[in-house]
Short mmCIF file of C-alpha atoms and ligand atoms in Angstrom, two decimals:
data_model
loop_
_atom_site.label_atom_id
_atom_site.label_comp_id
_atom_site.label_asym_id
_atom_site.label_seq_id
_atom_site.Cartn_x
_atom_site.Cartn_y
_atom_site.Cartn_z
CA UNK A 1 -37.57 3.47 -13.32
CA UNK A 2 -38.96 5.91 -10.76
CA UNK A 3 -36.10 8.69 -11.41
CA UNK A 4 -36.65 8.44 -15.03
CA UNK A 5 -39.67 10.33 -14.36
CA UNK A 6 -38.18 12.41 -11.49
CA UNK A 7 -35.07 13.90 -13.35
CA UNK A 8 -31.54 13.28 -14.24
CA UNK A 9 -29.60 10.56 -12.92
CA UNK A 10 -27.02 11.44 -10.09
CA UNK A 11 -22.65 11.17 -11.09
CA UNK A 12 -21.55 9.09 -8.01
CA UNK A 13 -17.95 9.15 -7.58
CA UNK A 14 -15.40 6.72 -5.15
CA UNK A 15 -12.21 8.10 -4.67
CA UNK A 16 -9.46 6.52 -2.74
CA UNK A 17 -6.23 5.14 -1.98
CA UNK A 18 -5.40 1.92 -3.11
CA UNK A 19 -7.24 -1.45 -1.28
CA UNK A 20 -9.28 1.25 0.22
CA UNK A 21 -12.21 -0.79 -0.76
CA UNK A 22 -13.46 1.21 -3.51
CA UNK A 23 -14.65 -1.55 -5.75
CA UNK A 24 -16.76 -3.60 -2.81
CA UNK A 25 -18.70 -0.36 -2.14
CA UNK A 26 -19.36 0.10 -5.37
CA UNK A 27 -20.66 -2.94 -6.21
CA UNK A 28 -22.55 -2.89 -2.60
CA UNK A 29 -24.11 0.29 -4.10
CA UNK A 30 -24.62 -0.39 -7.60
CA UNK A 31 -26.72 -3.60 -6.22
CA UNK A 32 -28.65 -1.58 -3.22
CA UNK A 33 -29.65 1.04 -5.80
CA UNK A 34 -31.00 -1.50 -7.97
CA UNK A 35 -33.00 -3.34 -5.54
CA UNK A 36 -34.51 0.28 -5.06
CA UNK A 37 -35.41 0.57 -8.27
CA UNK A 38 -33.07 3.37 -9.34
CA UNK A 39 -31.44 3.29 -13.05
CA UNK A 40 -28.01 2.73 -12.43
CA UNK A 41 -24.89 1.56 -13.85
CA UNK A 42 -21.45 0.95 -12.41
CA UNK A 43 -17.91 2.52 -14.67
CA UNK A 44 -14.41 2.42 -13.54
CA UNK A 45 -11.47 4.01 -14.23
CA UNK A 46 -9.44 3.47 -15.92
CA UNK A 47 -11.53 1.98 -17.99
CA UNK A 48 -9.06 -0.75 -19.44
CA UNK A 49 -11.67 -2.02 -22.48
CA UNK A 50 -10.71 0.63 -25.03
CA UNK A 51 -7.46 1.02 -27.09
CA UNK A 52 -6.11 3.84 -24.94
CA UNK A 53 -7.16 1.60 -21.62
CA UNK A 54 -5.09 -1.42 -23.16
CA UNK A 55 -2.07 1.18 -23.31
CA UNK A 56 -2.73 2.35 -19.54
CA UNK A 57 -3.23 -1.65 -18.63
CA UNK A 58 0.20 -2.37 -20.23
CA UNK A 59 1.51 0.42 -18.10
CA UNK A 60 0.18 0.06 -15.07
CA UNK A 61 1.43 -3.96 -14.76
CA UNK A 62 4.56 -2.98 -15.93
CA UNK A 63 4.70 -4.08 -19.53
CA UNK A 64 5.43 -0.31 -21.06
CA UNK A 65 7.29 2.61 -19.79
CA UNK A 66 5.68 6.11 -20.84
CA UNK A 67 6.79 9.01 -19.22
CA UNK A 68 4.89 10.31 -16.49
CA UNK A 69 3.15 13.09 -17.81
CA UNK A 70 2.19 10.90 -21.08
CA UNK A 71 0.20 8.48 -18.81
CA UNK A 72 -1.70 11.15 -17.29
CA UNK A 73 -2.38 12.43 -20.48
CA UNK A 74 -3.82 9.04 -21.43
CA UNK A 75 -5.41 8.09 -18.45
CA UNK A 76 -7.65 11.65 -19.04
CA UNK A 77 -7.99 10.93 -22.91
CA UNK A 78 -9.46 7.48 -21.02
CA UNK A 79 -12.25 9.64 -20.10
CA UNK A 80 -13.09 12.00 -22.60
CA UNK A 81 -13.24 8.93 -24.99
CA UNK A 82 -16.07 8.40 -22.63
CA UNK A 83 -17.37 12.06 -21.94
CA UNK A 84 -20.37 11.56 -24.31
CA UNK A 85 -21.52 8.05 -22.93
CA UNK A 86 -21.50 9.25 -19.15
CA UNK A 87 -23.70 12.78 -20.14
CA UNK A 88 -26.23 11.01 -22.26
CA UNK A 89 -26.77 8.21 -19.42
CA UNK A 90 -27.17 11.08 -17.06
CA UNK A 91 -29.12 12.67 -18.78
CA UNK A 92 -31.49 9.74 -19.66
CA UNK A 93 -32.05 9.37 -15.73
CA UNK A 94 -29.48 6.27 -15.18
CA UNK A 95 -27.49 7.04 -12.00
CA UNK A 96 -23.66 6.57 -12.30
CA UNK A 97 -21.28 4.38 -10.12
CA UNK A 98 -17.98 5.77 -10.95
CA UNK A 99 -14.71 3.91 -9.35
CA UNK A 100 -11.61 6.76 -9.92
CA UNK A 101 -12.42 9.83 -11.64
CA UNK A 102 -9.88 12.89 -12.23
CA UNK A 103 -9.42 13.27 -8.60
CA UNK A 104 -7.51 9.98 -8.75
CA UNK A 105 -6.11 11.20 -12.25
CA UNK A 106 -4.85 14.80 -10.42
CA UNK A 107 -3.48 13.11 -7.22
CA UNK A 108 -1.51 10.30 -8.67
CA UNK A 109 -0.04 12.27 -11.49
CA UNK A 110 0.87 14.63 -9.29
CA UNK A 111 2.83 12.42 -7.30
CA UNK A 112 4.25 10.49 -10.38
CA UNK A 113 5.46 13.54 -12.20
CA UNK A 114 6.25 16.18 -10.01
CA UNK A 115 3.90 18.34 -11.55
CA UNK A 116 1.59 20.55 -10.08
CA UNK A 117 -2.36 19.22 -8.67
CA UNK A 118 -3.18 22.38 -10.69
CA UNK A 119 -1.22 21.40 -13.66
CA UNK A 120 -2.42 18.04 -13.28
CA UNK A 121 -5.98 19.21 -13.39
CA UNK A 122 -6.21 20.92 -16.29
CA UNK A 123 -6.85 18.15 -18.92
CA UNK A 124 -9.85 17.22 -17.69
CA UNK A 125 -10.88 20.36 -17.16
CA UNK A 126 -14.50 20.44 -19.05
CA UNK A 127 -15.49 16.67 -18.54
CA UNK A 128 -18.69 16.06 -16.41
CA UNK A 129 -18.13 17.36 -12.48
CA UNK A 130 -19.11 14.22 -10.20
CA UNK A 131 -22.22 15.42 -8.28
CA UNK A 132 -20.60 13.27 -5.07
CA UNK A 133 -17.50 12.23 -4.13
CA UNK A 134 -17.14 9.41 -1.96
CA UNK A 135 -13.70 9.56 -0.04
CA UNK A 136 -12.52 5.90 1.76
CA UNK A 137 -9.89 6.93 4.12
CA UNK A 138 -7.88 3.81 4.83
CA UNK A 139 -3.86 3.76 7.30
CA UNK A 140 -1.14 2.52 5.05
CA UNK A 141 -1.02 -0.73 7.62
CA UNK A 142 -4.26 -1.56 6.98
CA UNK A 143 -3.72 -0.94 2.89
CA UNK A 144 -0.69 -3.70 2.96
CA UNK A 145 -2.69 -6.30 4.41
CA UNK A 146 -5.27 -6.14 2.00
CA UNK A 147 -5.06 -8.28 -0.91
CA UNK A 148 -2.65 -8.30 -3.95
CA UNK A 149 -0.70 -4.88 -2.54
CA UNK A 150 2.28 -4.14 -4.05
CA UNK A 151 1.89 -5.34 -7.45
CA UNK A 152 0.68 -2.67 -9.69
CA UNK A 153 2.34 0.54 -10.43
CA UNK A 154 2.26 3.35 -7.55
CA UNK A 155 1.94 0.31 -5.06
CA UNK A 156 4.78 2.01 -2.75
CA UNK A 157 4.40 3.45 0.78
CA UNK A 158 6.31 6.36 -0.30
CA UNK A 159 3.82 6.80 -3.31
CA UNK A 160 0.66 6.46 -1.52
CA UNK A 161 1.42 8.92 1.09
CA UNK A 162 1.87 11.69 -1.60
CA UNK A 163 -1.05 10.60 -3.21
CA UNK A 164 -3.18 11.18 -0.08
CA UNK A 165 -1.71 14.49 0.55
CA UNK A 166 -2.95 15.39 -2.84
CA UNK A 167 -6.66 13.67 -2.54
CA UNK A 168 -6.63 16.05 0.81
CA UNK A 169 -6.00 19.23 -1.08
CA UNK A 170 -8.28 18.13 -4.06
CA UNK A 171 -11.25 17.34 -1.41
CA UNK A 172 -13.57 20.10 -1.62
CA UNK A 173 -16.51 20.49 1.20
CA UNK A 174 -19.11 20.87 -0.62
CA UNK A 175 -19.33 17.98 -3.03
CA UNK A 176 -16.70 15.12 -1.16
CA UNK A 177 -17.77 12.90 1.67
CA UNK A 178 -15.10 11.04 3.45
CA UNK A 179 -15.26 8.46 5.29
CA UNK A 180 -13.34 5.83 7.48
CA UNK A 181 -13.02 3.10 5.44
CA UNK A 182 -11.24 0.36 8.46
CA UNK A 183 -14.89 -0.79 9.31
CA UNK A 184 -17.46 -3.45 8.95
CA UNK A 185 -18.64 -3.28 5.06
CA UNK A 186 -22.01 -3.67 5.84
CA UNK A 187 -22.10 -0.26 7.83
CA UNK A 188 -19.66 1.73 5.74
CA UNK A 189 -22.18 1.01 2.65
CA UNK A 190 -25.13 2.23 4.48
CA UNK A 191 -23.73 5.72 5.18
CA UNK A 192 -22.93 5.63 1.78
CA UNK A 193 -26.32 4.44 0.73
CA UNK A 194 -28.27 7.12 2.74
CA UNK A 195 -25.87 9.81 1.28
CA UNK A 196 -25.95 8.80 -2.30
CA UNK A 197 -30.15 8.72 -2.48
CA UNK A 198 -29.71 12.11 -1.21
CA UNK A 199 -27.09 13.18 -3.91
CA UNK A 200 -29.99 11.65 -6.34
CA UNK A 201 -32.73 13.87 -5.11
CA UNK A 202 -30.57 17.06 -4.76
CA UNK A 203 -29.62 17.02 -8.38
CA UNK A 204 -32.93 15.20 -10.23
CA UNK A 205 -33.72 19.01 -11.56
CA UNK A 206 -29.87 20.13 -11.92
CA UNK A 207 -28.12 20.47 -15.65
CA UNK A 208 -24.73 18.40 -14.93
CA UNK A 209 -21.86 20.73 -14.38
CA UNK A 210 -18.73 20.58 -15.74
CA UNK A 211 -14.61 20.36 -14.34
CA UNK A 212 -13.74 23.32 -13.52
CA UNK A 213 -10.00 24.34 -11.51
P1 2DT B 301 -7.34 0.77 -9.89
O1 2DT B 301 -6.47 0.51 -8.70
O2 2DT B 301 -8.64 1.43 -9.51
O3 2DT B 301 -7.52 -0.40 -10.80
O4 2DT B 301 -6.59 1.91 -10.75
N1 2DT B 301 -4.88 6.07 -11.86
C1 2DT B 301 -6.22 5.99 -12.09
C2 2DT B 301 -4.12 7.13 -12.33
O5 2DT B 301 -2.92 7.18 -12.13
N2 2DT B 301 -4.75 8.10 -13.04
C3 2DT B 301 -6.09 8.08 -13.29
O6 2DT B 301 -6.61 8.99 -13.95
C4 2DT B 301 -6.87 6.97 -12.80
C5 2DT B 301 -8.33 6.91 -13.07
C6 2DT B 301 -4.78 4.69 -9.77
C7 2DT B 301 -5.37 1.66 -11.33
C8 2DT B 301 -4.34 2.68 -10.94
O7 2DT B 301 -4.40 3.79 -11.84
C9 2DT B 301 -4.22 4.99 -11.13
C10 2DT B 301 -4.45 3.24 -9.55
MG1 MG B 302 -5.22 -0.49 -7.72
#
């Protein structure tokens, strides 16, 4: 692939509340990079394949109770179990998709436990820093309309509007790009599209940084 020979591959994150849309774009991504010829490859978390992901599956449809700060701890172990995988893809030139990442992981823990976004932060401190964070911004109305709201874990009004006061404090200027996520799909995914091959050239000849707070 053409950025095989150009450089490293980009770490393309979508953050978000939930029904923002996240999945759609990234699929509408994943596929528009492809037809561009671009290595890519499409990850979510959490990622509910692996042992630990079973355990955060259980608790997130309700089938185990952990305590609060014991899921967060699992949902980060969720990606360090995958810390090696995402660098050597990288690495190799393949361009990551990346549904939730620790932003999610800081802002709904945060809201969960009572903790602090800075105490929140700090086990994934040293994991792979996203290169681009793609914000949806979607109106709680909108949200309950979508489909299947309400049935997971942190599905509450109450719940979501702590969790987007946290995403706001966790946005940083310089790597997150928001955007309004209550339009036509079709147009949303092209500002995404002509951001992300930007985010691909920017870092080609970057090392990949790491979580820092
Ligand atoms: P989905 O709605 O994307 O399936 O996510 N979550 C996610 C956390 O609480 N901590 C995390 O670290 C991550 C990645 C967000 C399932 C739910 O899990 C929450 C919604
Ligand atoms: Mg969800």
């Amino acid at each position: 692939a053409v950025n095989r020979i150009m450089g490293r591959g980009a770490f393309i994150v979508f953050e978000g509340l939930d029904r923002a849309g996240k999945s759609t774009q990234v699929s509408m991504l994943t596929d528009a990079l492809r037809a561009r010829g671009v290595a890519v490859q499409k990850q979510s978390f959490p990622d509910r394949s692996t042992a630990i992901g079973k355990l955060i599956d259980d608790y997130l449809t309700k089938k185990v109770e952990l305590s609060p700060e014991a899921a967060h701890l699992l949902f980060s172990a969720n990606r360090w179990e995958c810390k090696d995988r995402l660098i050597k893809s990288l690495e190799e030139g393949t361009t990551l998709v990346v549904d939730r990442y620790a932003a999610s992981g800081a802002a709904y823990a945060a809201a969960n436990s009572g903790q602090t976004l800075e105490w929140c932060s700090q086990p994934d401190r040293g994991l792979p820093a996203p290169d681009l964070v793609v914000f949806l911004r979607v109106a709680e109305e909108e949200q309950q309309k979508r489909a299947n709201w309400g049935e997971e874990r942190f599905e509450r009004v109450e719940t979501q509007r702590k969790i987007g006061k946290n995403f706001d404090r966790l946005a940083d200027s310089r790597t997150w790009f928001g955007l309004d996520a209550q339009r036509d799909k079709a147009a949303i995914h092209a500002e995404i599209l002509e951001r992300v091959l930007r985010a691909i050239q920017e870092c080609a000849d970057q090392s990949v940084k790491a979580l820092a707070h």
